Amino acid sequence: MVGITAFGAYVPRLRLNRQAVYEANKWFAPGLRGQSKGERSMANWDEDSLTMAVEAARDCLNGTDPKTLKNLYFASTTHPFKDRQNAGVIGTALTVEQGLMAADIGGSQKAGTSALIAGLNAAGSGAPTLVTAADKRLARVASAGELQYGDGAAALMLGTDKVIAKLLGTRSVSMDFVDHFRGDESDFDYGWEERWIRDEGYVKIVPPAIKEALQAFGLKGADITHFVMPSLMGAVPKQMAKMAGIAETAVRDLLNAQLGDTGSAHALVMLVDALENAKPGDKILVVGFGQGVDIIALEVTAEIGKLGKRLGLSGWLARRKEEKNYMKFLAFNEMLPLEKGMRAEFDKKTALSVLWRKRDMIYGLVGGKCRVCGTIQFPRAQICVNPNCHAMDSQDDYPMAGLEASIMSFTADALTYSPDPPAYYGMVTFPEGGRFTADFTDCDKEQVKVGTKMRMTFRIRDNDTMRGGFKRYFWKAAPV
């Protein structure tokens, strides 16, 4: 029996108030008023689809040894790198490389469901598989997409042991129906007319595919407990469910009011939301639309009650800070040409040779533990830092990303350049041992105090825009 064995999610802390966006743009686009209610998730300046996927994967693994993974799929339409395996960076951040097949999947809004189908096929042989999906899409200023989109990620662990939602079947239809597109030279989507998309796309493609899939799975529309289908048009999922004989009560909330549409990740984000509330015996139908349609049917098992606690979607949604500064949103997304000053002018070239040799330390936050005296240190070194030991070549790898730290000292620096001044950084120390100077993120002045409990989070350190946009990633500390 193959299926989902665990789930996780990630939503950035900041939530952009849609009314603030409307107030800034109503002089030009008064028609946005109808979409100005609620809030959408907003990635911090040091977050992108890759960092969000890492956080969702960590939430999903939740104590599971990542080295058991055999396959890792990363779905997104906003991969940070066009020619570098983004999934491989995630694998290194999770401290797994050997024996791992990693792959990026993109090019469509159904990339998340396509990755899930590929992952389920791979896991069928018993190989533990992790599927992650995340998007951080840009939208033109004063556009509907600016209000509709949201940033976020989901992750699903797949396998054949302790399955919480077993696979009943999958079906895919691929056809080049272009409802919108984003060319190679554009940062923004170009969309076609909504009525045409609904009548020629959704109505003619989705219901027949669902009916054929249900028949192949031996199910009826009335059997479906949770109907998961993302769409920027709020009425469409209910219409598709009705045409396929699925009860309207089964249609899952699109999460528009507090999150927004997370692009290729949204079907998996909504699936995680469904799994958080599902009971044994519930049947879930997941539909991904984009140049065709993917359909996945799952049945929840009794194992779901034994799944360990995790933040999940509800936990991350509850961890929020309202953001009413629309200018900050534009600046964080490089859509506002701010004068950064001379302090921002420094060479950000990455020595790829050093990155390769130190990748476990930089991407995995792997320190060392002395086999002689048990001292833990970061970074790992040839000589133990314990003055009563100083043993040479005695350190084993010691992953520290999952450990809780606390602030030992800190600085709020208003002189150094930061996209979100002042720059907070300081010494963090781990109860198990080890300390280092870390940048702080997702924090307010009131939270930064000596003794504050901090968690480590994978973030962008800086971006070498002079050489094509090589992003440097490292671990930062954020308040627990």
Tab-separated table of C-alpha atoms in Angstrom:
chain	number	residue	atom	x	y	z
A	1	MET	CA	0.000	0.000	0.000
A	2	VAL	CA	1.534	3.291	-1.129
A	3	GLY	CA	0.468	6.747	-0.042
A	4	ILE	CA	1.223	9.731	2.164
A	5	THR	CA	3.067	8.985	5.401
A	6	ALA	CA	3.510	12.555	6.707
A	7	PHE	CA	2.795	16.148	5.764
A	8	GLY	CA	4.124	19.621	6.484
A	9	ALA	CA	3.711	23.210	5.372
A	10	TYR	CA	5.226	26.654	5.630
A	11	VAL	CA	3.706	30.135	5.477
A	12	PRO	CA	5.822	33.297	5.891
A	13	ARG	CA	5.226	35.312	9.042
A	14	LEU	CA	4.236	38.550	7.301
A	15	ARG	CA	0.650	39.038	6.063
A	16	LEU	CA	0.046	41.938	3.705
A	17	ASN	CA	-3.192	43.770	4.407
A	18	ARG	CA	-5.091	43.893	1.111
A	19	GLN	CA	-6.871	47.102	2.080
A	20	ALA	CA	-3.476	48.830	2.290
A	21	VAL	CA	-2.715	47.710	-1.264
A	22	TYR	CA	-6.050	48.995	-2.481
A	23	GLU	CA	-5.656	52.354	-0.729
A	24	ALA	CA	-2.306	52.869	-2.437
A	25	ASN	CA	-3.599	52.005	-5.899
A	26	LYS	CA	-7.265	53.048	-5.940
A	27	TRP	CA	-6.464	56.296	-7.751
A	28	PHE	CA	-5.453	54.151	-10.732
A	29	ALA	CA	-7.334	50.873	-10.270
A	30	PRO	CA	-10.556	51.493	-8.285
A	31	GLY	CA	-11.874	48.140	-9.478
A	32	LEU	CA	-9.567	46.383	-7.013
A	33	ARG	CA	-11.915	47.312	-4.181
A	34	GLY	CA	-13.832	44.050	-4.530
A	35	GLN	CA	-10.668	42.081	-3.721
A	36	SER	CA	-9.405	44.277	-0.885
A	37	LYS	CA	-10.677	42.188	2.014
A	38	GLY	CA	-8.490	39.987	4.173
A	39	GLU	CA	-4.764	39.454	3.818
A	40	ARG	CA	-2.230	37.506	1.782
A	41	SER	CA	1.014	35.911	2.900
A	42	MET	CA	4.126	37.929	2.121
A	43	ALA	CA	7.618	36.464	2.033
A	44	ASN	CA	10.337	38.301	3.908
A	45	TRP	CA	13.168	39.795	1.838
A	46	ASP	CA	15.361	36.776	2.635
A	47	GLU	CA	12.802	34.162	1.564
A	48	ASP	CA	12.133	32.551	-1.807
A	49	SER	CA	10.537	29.367	-3.070
A	50	LEU	CA	13.611	27.314	-2.132
A	51	THR	CA	13.862	28.516	1.477
A	52	MET	CA	10.111	28.006	1.951
A	53	ALA	CA	10.376	24.480	0.545
A	54	VAL	CA	13.153	23.688	3.041
A	55	GLU	CA	10.989	24.878	5.942
A	56	ALA	CA	7.995	22.851	4.742
A	57	ALA	CA	10.217	19.788	4.348
A	58	ARG	CA	11.551	20.197	7.901
A	59	ASP	CA	7.982	20.494	9.213
A	60	CYS	CA	7.087	17.327	7.305
A	61	LEU	CA	10.091	15.252	8.408
A	62	ASN	CA	9.626	16.299	12.057
A	63	GLY	CA	12.200	13.977	13.582
A	64	THR	CA	12.417	11.488	10.705
A	65	ASP	CA	16.027	10.922	9.671
A	66	PRO	CA	16.348	12.664	6.282
A	67	LYS	CA	19.064	10.221	5.296
A	68	THR	CA	16.343	7.605	4.782
A	69	LEU	CA	15.114	9.588	1.762
A	70	LYS	CA	15.716	8.110	-1.677
A	71	ASN	CA	13.811	10.598	-3.857
A	72	LEU	CA	13.173	14.328	-3.558
A	73	TYR	CA	10.986	16.353	-5.934
A	74	PHE	CA	10.719	20.150	-5.835
A	75	ALA	CA	7.803	21.700	-7.737
A	76	SER	CA	7.701	25.411	-8.490
A	77	THR	CA	7.264	27.938	-11.288
A	78	THR	CA	9.667	30.287	-9.488
A	79	HIS	CA	12.786	28.165	-8.987
A	80	PRO	CA	15.613	30.549	-7.975
A	81	PHE	CA	17.979	28.924	-10.483
A	82	LYS	CA	17.284	28.099	-14.130
A	83	ASP	CA	20.432	26.016	-14.487
A	84	ARG	CA	21.241	24.565	-11.088
A	85	GLN	CA	19.353	21.774	-9.416
A	86	ASN	CA	17.252	23.542	-6.814
A	87	ALA	CA	16.091	20.240	-5.302
A	88	GLY	CA	19.747	19.368	-4.726
A	89	VAL	CA	20.157	22.477	-2.548
A	90	ILE	CA	17.150	21.354	-0.504
A	91	GLY	CA	18.713	17.915	-0.111
A	92	THR	CA	21.964	19.420	1.151
A	93	ALA	CA	20.067	21.687	3.568
A	94	LEU	CA	18.370	18.557	4.912
A	95	THR	CA	21.828	16.882	5.199
A	96	VAL	CA	21.106	14.174	2.641
A	97	GLU	CA	23.012	13.722	-0.614
A	98	GLN	CA	24.252	10.155	-0.984
A	99	GLY	CA	21.779	7.820	-2.663
A	100	LEU	CA	19.308	10.651	-3.276
A	101	MET	CA	17.568	11.169	-6.610
A	102	ALA	CA	16.600	14.865	-6.698
A	103	ALA	CA	14.594	16.562	-9.434
A	104	ASP	CA	12.953	19.916	-10.158
A	105	ILE	CA	9.461	20.001	-11.666
A	106	GLY	CA	7.917	23.189	-13.078
A	107	GLY	CA	6.399	24.844	-16.110
A	108	SER	CA	2.749	24.696	-15.039
A	109	GLN	CA	0.367	25.470	-12.199
A	110	LYS	CA	-0.175	21.727	-11.867
A	111	ALA	CA	3.522	21.135	-11.240
A	112	GLY	CA	2.739	20.368	-7.591
A	113	THR	CA	0.245	17.609	-8.387
A	114	SER	CA	2.493	16.273	-11.168
A	115	ALA	CA	5.345	16.053	-8.648
A	116	LEU	CA	3.031	14.246	-6.228
A	117	ILE	CA	2.082	11.694	-8.894
A	118	ALA	CA	5.758	11.168	-9.783
A	119	GLY	CA	6.582	10.803	-6.095
A	120	LEU	CA	3.826	8.254	-5.509
A	121	ASN	CA	5.080	6.216	-8.464
A	122	ALA	CA	8.630	6.336	-7.092
A	123	ALA	CA	7.513	5.446	-3.570
A	124	GLY	CA	5.574	2.432	-4.817
A	125	SER	CA	8.756	0.375	-4.772
A	126	GLY	CA	9.245	1.150	-1.092
A	127	ALA	CA	11.690	4.044	-1.554
A	128	PRO	CA	10.877	6.884	0.896
A	129	THR	CA	10.108	9.972	-1.185
A	130	LEU	CA	9.690	13.634	-0.294
A	131	VAL	CA	7.662	15.985	-2.484
A	132	THR	CA	7.952	19.713	-1.855
A	133	ALA	CA	6.205	22.557	-3.647
A	134	ALA	CA	6.553	26.308	-3.204
A	135	ASP	CA	6.013	29.503	-5.153
A	136	LYS	CA	6.826	33.173	-4.706
A	137	ARG	CA	5.231	34.811	-7.732
A	138	LEU	CA	5.556	38.430	-8.705
A	139	ALA	CA	2.603	40.438	-10.001
A	140	ARG	CA	2.393	43.831	-11.632
A	141	VAL	CA	1.645	46.772	-9.360
A	142	ALA	CA	-2.116	47.476	-9.120
A	143	SER	CA	-3.000	44.118	-10.670
A	144	ALA	CA	-5.507	41.574	-9.392
A	145	GLY	CA	-2.676	39.045	-9.015
A	146	GLU	CA	-0.951	41.292	-6.489
A	147	LEU	CA	-3.940	40.774	-4.195
A	148	GLN	CA	-4.750	37.181	-5.145
A	149	TYR	CA	-1.298	35.608	-4.910
A	150	GLY	CA	0.291	34.399	-1.702
A	151	ASP	CA	3.674	32.931	-0.787
A	152	GLY	CA	3.881	29.498	0.794
A	153	ALA	CA	4.963	25.872	0.604
A	154	ALA	CA	3.866	22.326	1.343
A	155	ALA	CA	5.682	19.017	1.705
A	156	LEU	CA	4.490	15.413	1.671
A	157	MET	CA	6.367	12.285	2.698
A	158	LEU	CA	5.437	9.249	0.626
A	159	GLY	CA	6.049	5.568	1.220
A	160	THR	CA	4.541	2.168	1.964
A	161	ASP	CA	4.898	2.029	5.750
A	162	LYS	CA	2.549	3.736	8.242
A	163	VAL	CA	0.521	5.305	5.455
A	164	ILE	CA	-1.909	7.983	6.684
A	165	ALA	CA	-3.629	8.412	3.295
A	166	LYS	CA	-3.445	5.540	0.848
A	167	LEU	CA	-3.476	6.067	-2.898
A	168	LEU	CA	-6.643	4.991	-4.697
A	169	GLY	CA	-5.528	6.122	-8.130
A	170	THR	CA	-4.222	8.898	-10.359
A	171	ARG	CA	-5.126	10.242	-13.774
A	172	SER	CA	-3.576	12.948	-15.937
A	173	VAL	CA	-4.650	14.802	-19.057
A	174	SER	CA	-2.138	17.032	-20.878
A	175	MET	CA	-3.207	19.638	-23.422
A	176	ASP	CA	-1.846	23.053	-24.308
A	177	PHE	CA	-4.762	25.149	-23.096
A	178	VAL	CA	-3.088	28.487	-22.336
A	179	ASP	CA	-5.067	30.365	-19.707
A	180	HIS	CA	-1.989	32.398	-18.802
A	181	PHE	CA	1.740	32.265	-19.404
A	182	ARG	CA	5.030	33.763	-18.263
A	183	GLY	CA	7.690	34.063	-20.936
A	184	ASP	CA	11.395	33.585	-20.320
A	185	GLU	CA	12.025	37.324	-20.479
A	186	SER	CA	9.153	38.346	-18.210
A	187	ASP	CA	8.762	38.386	-14.436
A	188	PHE	CA	4.973	38.582	-14.613
A	189	ASP	CA	2.098	36.384	-15.780
A	190	TYR	CA	0.023	37.391	-18.762
A	191	GLY	CA	-3.554	36.169	-18.410
A	192	TRP	CA	-6.427	35.726	-20.840
A	193	GLU	CA	-10.103	36.600	-20.324
A	194	GLU	CA	-11.666	34.867	-17.305
A	195	ARG	CA	-14.971	33.860	-18.882
A	196	TRP	CA	-13.177	32.150	-21.755
A	197	ILE	CA	-10.860	30.335	-19.318
A	198	ARG	CA	-13.869	29.127	-17.340
A	199	ASP	CA	-16.106	28.100	-20.257
A	200	GLU	CA	-13.496	26.684	-22.644
A	201	GLY	CA	-10.971	25.494	-20.097
A	202	TYR	CA	-12.362	24.408	-16.757
A	203	VAL	CA	-15.839	23.383	-17.920
A	204	LYS	CA	-14.708	21.361	-20.933
A	205	ILE	CA	-11.553	19.800	-19.487
A	206	VAL	CA	-12.039	19.161	-15.766
A	207	PRO	CA	-15.482	17.491	-15.272
A	208	PRO	CA	-15.000	14.798	-17.964
A	209	ALA	CA	-11.560	13.999	-16.543
A	210	ILE	CA	-12.946	13.715	-13.005
A	211	LYS	CA	-15.812	11.458	-14.107
A	212	GLU	CA	-13.458	9.137	-15.994
A	213	ALA	CA	-11.065	9.078	-13.050
A	214	LEU	CA	-13.786	8.269	-10.513
A	215	GLN	CA	-15.043	5.453	-12.711
A	216	ALA	CA	-11.524	4.059	-13.018
A	217	PHE	CA	-11.039	4.285	-9.243
A	218	GLY	CA	-14.370	2.576	-8.550
A	219	LEU	CA	-15.765	5.669	-6.839
A	220	LYS	CA	-18.785	7.917	-7.158
A	221	GLY	CA	-18.938	11.661	-6.678
A	222	ALA	CA	-20.939	11.168	-3.495
A	223	ASP	CA	-18.036	9.172	-1.991
A	224	ILE	CA	-15.717	12.186	-1.929
A	225	THR	CA	-15.359	13.788	1.522
A	226	HIS	CA	-12.818	16.472	0.609
A	227	PHE	CA	-12.591	18.042	-2.849
A	228	VAL	CA	-9.298	19.928	-3.264
A	229	MET	CA	-9.047	22.181	-6.306
A	230	PRO	CA	-7.251	25.539	-6.412
A	231	SER	CA	-8.505	28.329	-8.654
A	232	LEU	CA	-8.196	32.098	-8.777
A	233	MET	CA	-11.889	32.129	-9.665
A	234	GLY	CA	-13.620	31.338	-6.396
A	235	ALA	CA	-16.811	29.886	-7.860
A	236	VAL	CA	-15.062	27.435	-10.199
A	237	PRO	CA	-14.288	24.600	-7.713
A	238	LYS	CA	-17.935	24.465	-6.623
A	239	GLN	CA	-19.034	24.430	-10.247
A	240	MET	CA	-16.602	21.614	-11.100
A	241	ALA	CA	-17.747	19.600	-8.083
A	242	LYS	CA	-21.406	19.993	-9.030
A	243	MET	CA	-20.761	18.908	-12.630
A	244	ALA	CA	-18.899	15.826	-11.359
A	245	GLY	CA	-21.599	14.864	-8.848
A	246	ILE	CA	-19.551	15.852	-5.786
A	247	ALA	CA	-21.366	17.502	-2.871
A	248	GLU	CA	-20.753	21.210	-2.379
A	249	THR	CA	-20.015	20.534	1.299
A	250	ALA	CA	-16.948	18.539	0.207
A	251	VAL	CA	-15.330	21.524	-1.542
A	252	ARG	CA	-12.375	22.741	0.495
A	253	ASP	CA	-11.831	26.394	1.349
A	254	LEU	CA	-9.433	28.107	-1.080
A	255	LEU	CA	-7.698	29.843	1.878
A	256	ASN	CA	-7.995	33.174	0.098
A	257	ALA	CA	-8.924	35.282	3.141
A	258	GLN	CA	-5.768	34.596	5.146
A	259	LEU	CA	-3.214	33.213	2.681
A	260	GLY	CA	-3.893	33.759	-1.029
A	261	ASP	CA	-3.126	31.408	-3.905
A	262	THR	CA	0.356	29.888	-3.591
A	263	GLY	CA	0.621	28.917	-7.245
A	264	SER	CA	1.928	25.477	-8.127
A	265	ALA	CA	2.061	24.651	-4.405
A	266	HIS	CA	-1.564	25.472	-3.679
A	267	ALA	CA	-3.102	22.073	-4.411
A	268	LEU	CA	-0.662	20.499	-1.928
A	269	VAL	CA	-1.176	23.334	0.572
A	270	MET	CA	-4.935	22.713	0.413
A	271	LEU	CA	-4.305	18.962	0.704
A	272	VAL	CA	-2.311	19.532	3.907
A	273	ASP	CA	-5.205	21.654	5.183
A	274	ALA	CA	-7.591	18.778	4.433
A	275	LEU	CA	-5.355	16.177	6.093
A	276	GLU	CA	-5.190	18.256	9.278
A	277	ASN	CA	-8.963	17.843	9.644
A	278	ALA	CA	-9.493	14.447	8.006
A	279	LYS	CA	-10.773	11.312	9.730
A	280	PRO	CA	-10.104	7.655	8.908
A	281	GLY	CA	-12.195	6.592	5.938
A	282	ASP	CA	-12.411	10.070	4.420
A	283	LYS	CA	-11.795	10.128	0.688
A	284	ILE	CA	-9.875	13.071	-0.772
A	285	LEU	CA	-9.880	14.055	-4.433
A	286	VAL	CA	-7.095	16.449	-5.465
A	287	VAL	CA	-7.317	18.280	-8.790
A	288	GLY	CA	-4.499	20.310	-10.323
A	289	PHE	CA	-5.305	22.441	-13.386
A	290	GLY	CA	-2.789	23.910	-15.830
A	291	GLN	CA	-2.266	22.877	-19.459
A	292	GLY	CA	-4.337	19.862	-18.635
A	293	VAL	CA	-5.395	18.328	-15.349
A	294	ASP	CA	-4.023	15.957	-12.696
A	295	ILE	CA	-6.381	13.965	-10.501
A	296	ILE	CA	-5.320	12.096	-7.363
A	297	ALA	CA	-7.631	10.086	-5.114
A	298	LEU	CA	-6.659	9.217	-1.541
A	299	GLU	CA	-8.309	7.476	1.408
A	300	VAL	CA	-7.358	8.444	4.970
A	301	THR	CA	-6.347	5.566	7.238
A	302	ALA	CA	-6.300	5.068	11.011
A	303	GLU	CA	-2.560	5.849	11.008
A	304	ILE	CA	-3.358	9.551	10.788
A	305	GLY	CA	-4.206	9.537	14.484
A	306	LYS	CA	-0.684	8.332	15.296
A	307	LEU	CA	1.138	11.029	13.330
A	308	GLY	CA	3.442	13.154	15.458
A	309	LYS	CA	2.589	16.766	16.181
A	310	ARG	CA	3.810	19.403	13.727
A	311	LEU	CA	3.018	23.028	12.976
A	312	GLY	CA	1.319	22.173	9.694
A	313	LEU	CA	-0.649	24.784	7.803
A	314	SER	CA	-2.763	25.859	10.775
A	315	GLY	CA	0.299	26.392	12.958
A	316	TRP	CA	2.088	28.573	10.443
A	317	LEU	CA	-1.073	30.547	9.690
A	318	ALA	CA	-1.427	31.299	13.396
A	319	ARG	CA	2.159	32.588	13.493
A	320	ARG	CA	1.504	35.903	11.779
A	321	LYS	CA	2.293	39.600	11.795
A	322	GLU	CA	0.100	42.029	9.885
A	323	GLU	CA	1.940	44.242	7.420
A	324	LYS	CA	0.249	47.457	6.278
A	325	ASN	CA	3.329	49.019	4.698
A	326	TYR	CA	2.737	48.449	0.981
A	327	MET	CA	6.036	50.152	0.149
A	328	LYS	CA	7.885	47.484	2.140
A	329	PHE	CA	6.169	44.773	0.096
A	330	LEU	CA	7.324	46.437	-3.133
A	331	ALA	CA	10.863	46.907	-1.821
A	332	PHE	CA	11.165	43.302	-0.627
A	333	ASN	CA	10.199	42.140	-4.130
A	334	GLU	CA	12.711	44.456	-5.865
A	335	MET	CA	9.899	46.450	-7.473
A	336	LEU	CA	10.888	49.736	-5.873
A	337	PRO	CA	14.276	51.251	-6.859
A	338	LEU	CA	15.397	52.389	-3.416
A	339	GLU	CA	18.625	54.290	-2.886
A	340	LYS	CA	20.578	51.653	-0.974
A	341	GLY	CA	23.639	53.780	-0.324
A	342	MET	CA	27.349	53.060	-0.564
A	343	ARG	CA	27.261	50.519	2.263
A	344	ALA	CA	25.305	48.190	-0.029
A	345	GLU	CA	28.139	48.276	-2.555
A	346	PHE	CA	30.337	45.316	-1.725
A	347	ASP	CA	31.467	42.280	-3.676
A	348	LYS	CA	29.094	39.367	-3.218
A	349	LYS	CA	30.960	36.899	-5.404
A	350	THR	CA	30.711	33.376	-4.013
A	351	ALA	CA	33.799	31.177	-4.011
A	352	LEU	CA	32.181	28.034	-5.405
A	353	SER	CA	35.172	25.931	-4.366
A	354	VAL	CA	34.730	26.935	-0.707
A	355	LEU	CA	30.959	26.437	-0.950
A	356	TRP	CA	31.566	22.895	-2.220
A	357	ARG	CA	34.043	21.973	0.494
A	358	LYS	CA	31.968	23.532	3.299
A	359	ARG	CA	28.472	22.790	1.975
A	360	ASP	CA	27.502	20.608	4.930
A	361	MET	CA	28.360	23.432	7.328
A	362	ILE	CA	26.877	26.252	5.199
A	363	TYR	CA	23.722	24.591	3.874
A	364	GLY	CA	23.221	21.863	6.480
A	365	LEU	CA	24.408	23.729	9.612
A	366	VAL	CA	26.435	20.678	10.545
A	367	GLY	CA	28.827	21.181	13.441
A	368	GLY	CA	31.083	18.720	15.207
A	369	LYS	CA	30.983	16.558	18.348
A	370	CYS	CA	34.221	15.369	19.876
A	371	ARG	CA	34.408	11.588	20.287
A	372	VAL	CA	36.870	11.989	23.169
A	373	CYS	CA	35.145	14.508	25.475
A	374	GLY	CA	31.707	14.993	23.886
A	375	THR	CA	32.136	18.737	23.296
A	376	ILE	CA	29.919	20.176	20.559
A	377	GLN	CA	31.149	23.065	18.447
A	378	PHE	CA	30.309	25.068	15.358
A	379	PRO	CA	31.979	25.185	12.970
A	380	ARG	CA	33.573	21.750	13.052
A	381	ALA	CA	37.364	22.012	13.258
A	382	GLN	CA	40.413	19.790	13.278
A	383	ILE	CA	41.089	20.485	16.964
A	384	CYS	CA	38.520	20.237	19.776
A	385	VAL	CA	37.802	23.629	21.384
A	386	ASN	CA	37.581	22.140	24.891
A	387	PRO	CA	40.720	23.483	26.648
A	388	ASN	CA	40.921	20.270	28.643
A	389	CYS	CA	40.844	18.117	25.533
A	390	HIS	CA	42.252	19.634	22.303
A	391	ALA	CA	41.986	16.235	20.634
A	392	MET	CA	42.824	16.230	16.934
A	393	ASP	CA	40.599	14.808	14.163
A	394	SER	CA	38.135	13.614	16.798
A	395	GLN	CA	34.886	15.222	15.618
A	396	ASP	CA	31.865	13.510	14.149
A	397	ASP	CA	29.169	15.366	12.218
A	398	TYR	CA	26.548	16.953	14.463
A	399	PRO	CA	23.497	18.527	12.733
A	400	MET	CA	22.379	21.663	14.568
A	401	ALA	CA	19.592	23.086	12.385
A	402	GLY	CA	16.886	21.422	14.454
A	403	LEU	CA	18.248	22.557	17.820
A	404	GLU	CA	16.781	25.406	19.836
A	405	ALA	CA	19.186	28.230	20.624
A	406	SER	CA	19.076	31.362	22.782
A	407	ILE	CA	20.435	34.870	22.364
A	408	MET	CA	23.688	35.416	24.274
A	409	SER	CA	24.321	38.936	22.948
A	410	PHE	CA	22.882	41.084	20.174
A	411	THR	CA	23.250	44.255	18.134
A	412	ALA	CA	20.709	46.394	16.286
A	413	ASP	CA	22.878	47.931	13.557
A	414	ALA	CA	21.374	50.915	11.725
A	415	LEU	CA	24.578	51.718	9.818
A	416	THR	CA	25.221	48.512	7.915
A	417	TYR	CA	23.019	47.940	4.860
A	418	SER	CA	19.931	45.793	5.356
A	419	PRO	CA	16.809	45.505	3.167
A	420	ASP	CA	14.834	45.730	6.431
A	421	PRO	CA	16.775	47.978	8.812
A	422	PRO	CA	18.061	47.849	11.407
A	423	ALA	CA	20.087	44.688	10.933
A	424	TYR	CA	19.742	42.440	13.982
A	425	TYR	CA	22.485	39.947	14.677
A	426	GLY	CA	24.327	38.490	17.607
A	427	MET	CA	25.759	35.483	19.365
A	428	VAL	CA	23.448	32.497	19.739
A	429	THR	CA	24.277	29.576	21.975
A	430	PHE	CA	22.928	26.025	22.053
A	431	PRO	CA	22.232	24.179	25.331
A	432	GLU	CA	23.936	21.083	23.908
A	433	GLY	CA	27.046	23.178	23.255
A	434	GLY	CA	28.300	25.357	20.426
A	435	ARG	CA	27.763	29.010	19.597
A	436	PHE	CA	28.231	31.349	16.668
A	437	THR	CA	27.321	34.814	15.421
A	438	ALA	CA	24.089	34.684	13.421
A	439	ASP	CA	21.850	37.115	11.604
A	440	PHE	CA	18.357	37.393	13.082
A	441	THR	CA	15.206	37.375	10.966
A	442	ASP	CA	11.424	37.554	11.450
A	443	CYS	CA	11.860	39.525	14.643
A	444	ASP	CA	10.738	42.789	16.187
A	445	LYS	CA	12.569	45.061	18.612
A	446	GLU	CA	10.532	43.748	21.541
A	447	GLN	CA	11.553	40.149	20.810
A	448	VAL	CA	15.311	40.646	20.631
A	449	LYS	CA	16.536	40.226	24.207
A	450	VAL	CA	19.282	38.255	25.908
A	451	GLY	CA	17.888	34.806	26.656
A	452	THR	CA	15.208	34.846	23.928
A	453	LYS	CA	14.649	31.363	22.551
A	454	MET	CA	15.524	31.122	18.871
A	455	ARG	CA	15.048	28.543	16.134
A	456	MET	CA	17.299	28.169	13.112
A	457	THR	CA	15.767	28.831	9.704
A	458	PHE	CA	17.216	28.484	6.180
A	459	ARG	CA	17.324	31.890	4.450
A	460	ILE	CA	18.936	33.993	1.725
A	461	ARG	CA	22.135	35.644	2.962
A	462	ASP	CA	22.570	37.895	-0.061
A	463	ASN	CA	22.219	37.921	-3.840
A	464	ASP	CA	25.048	38.478	-6.328
A	465	THR	CA	23.070	40.470	-8.904
A	466	MET	CA	26.267	41.503	-10.726
A	467	ARG	CA	26.864	37.919	-11.842
A	468	GLY	CA	23.416	36.782	-12.855
A	469	GLY	CA	21.792	36.362	-9.459
A	470	PHE	CA	23.686	33.726	-7.457
A	471	LYS	CA	21.874	33.588	-4.139
A	472	ARG	CA	23.891	32.664	-1.100
A	473	TYR	CA	21.966	30.731	1.510
A	474	PHE	CA	22.734	30.214	5.182
A	475	TRP	CA	20.945	29.697	8.484
A	476	LYS	CA	19.536	32.588	10.494
A	477	ALA	CA	17.977	32.719	13.937
A	478	ALA	CA	14.293	33.601	14.429
A	479	PRO	CA	12.305	33.869	17.671
A	480	VAL	CA	10.596	30.623	18.626
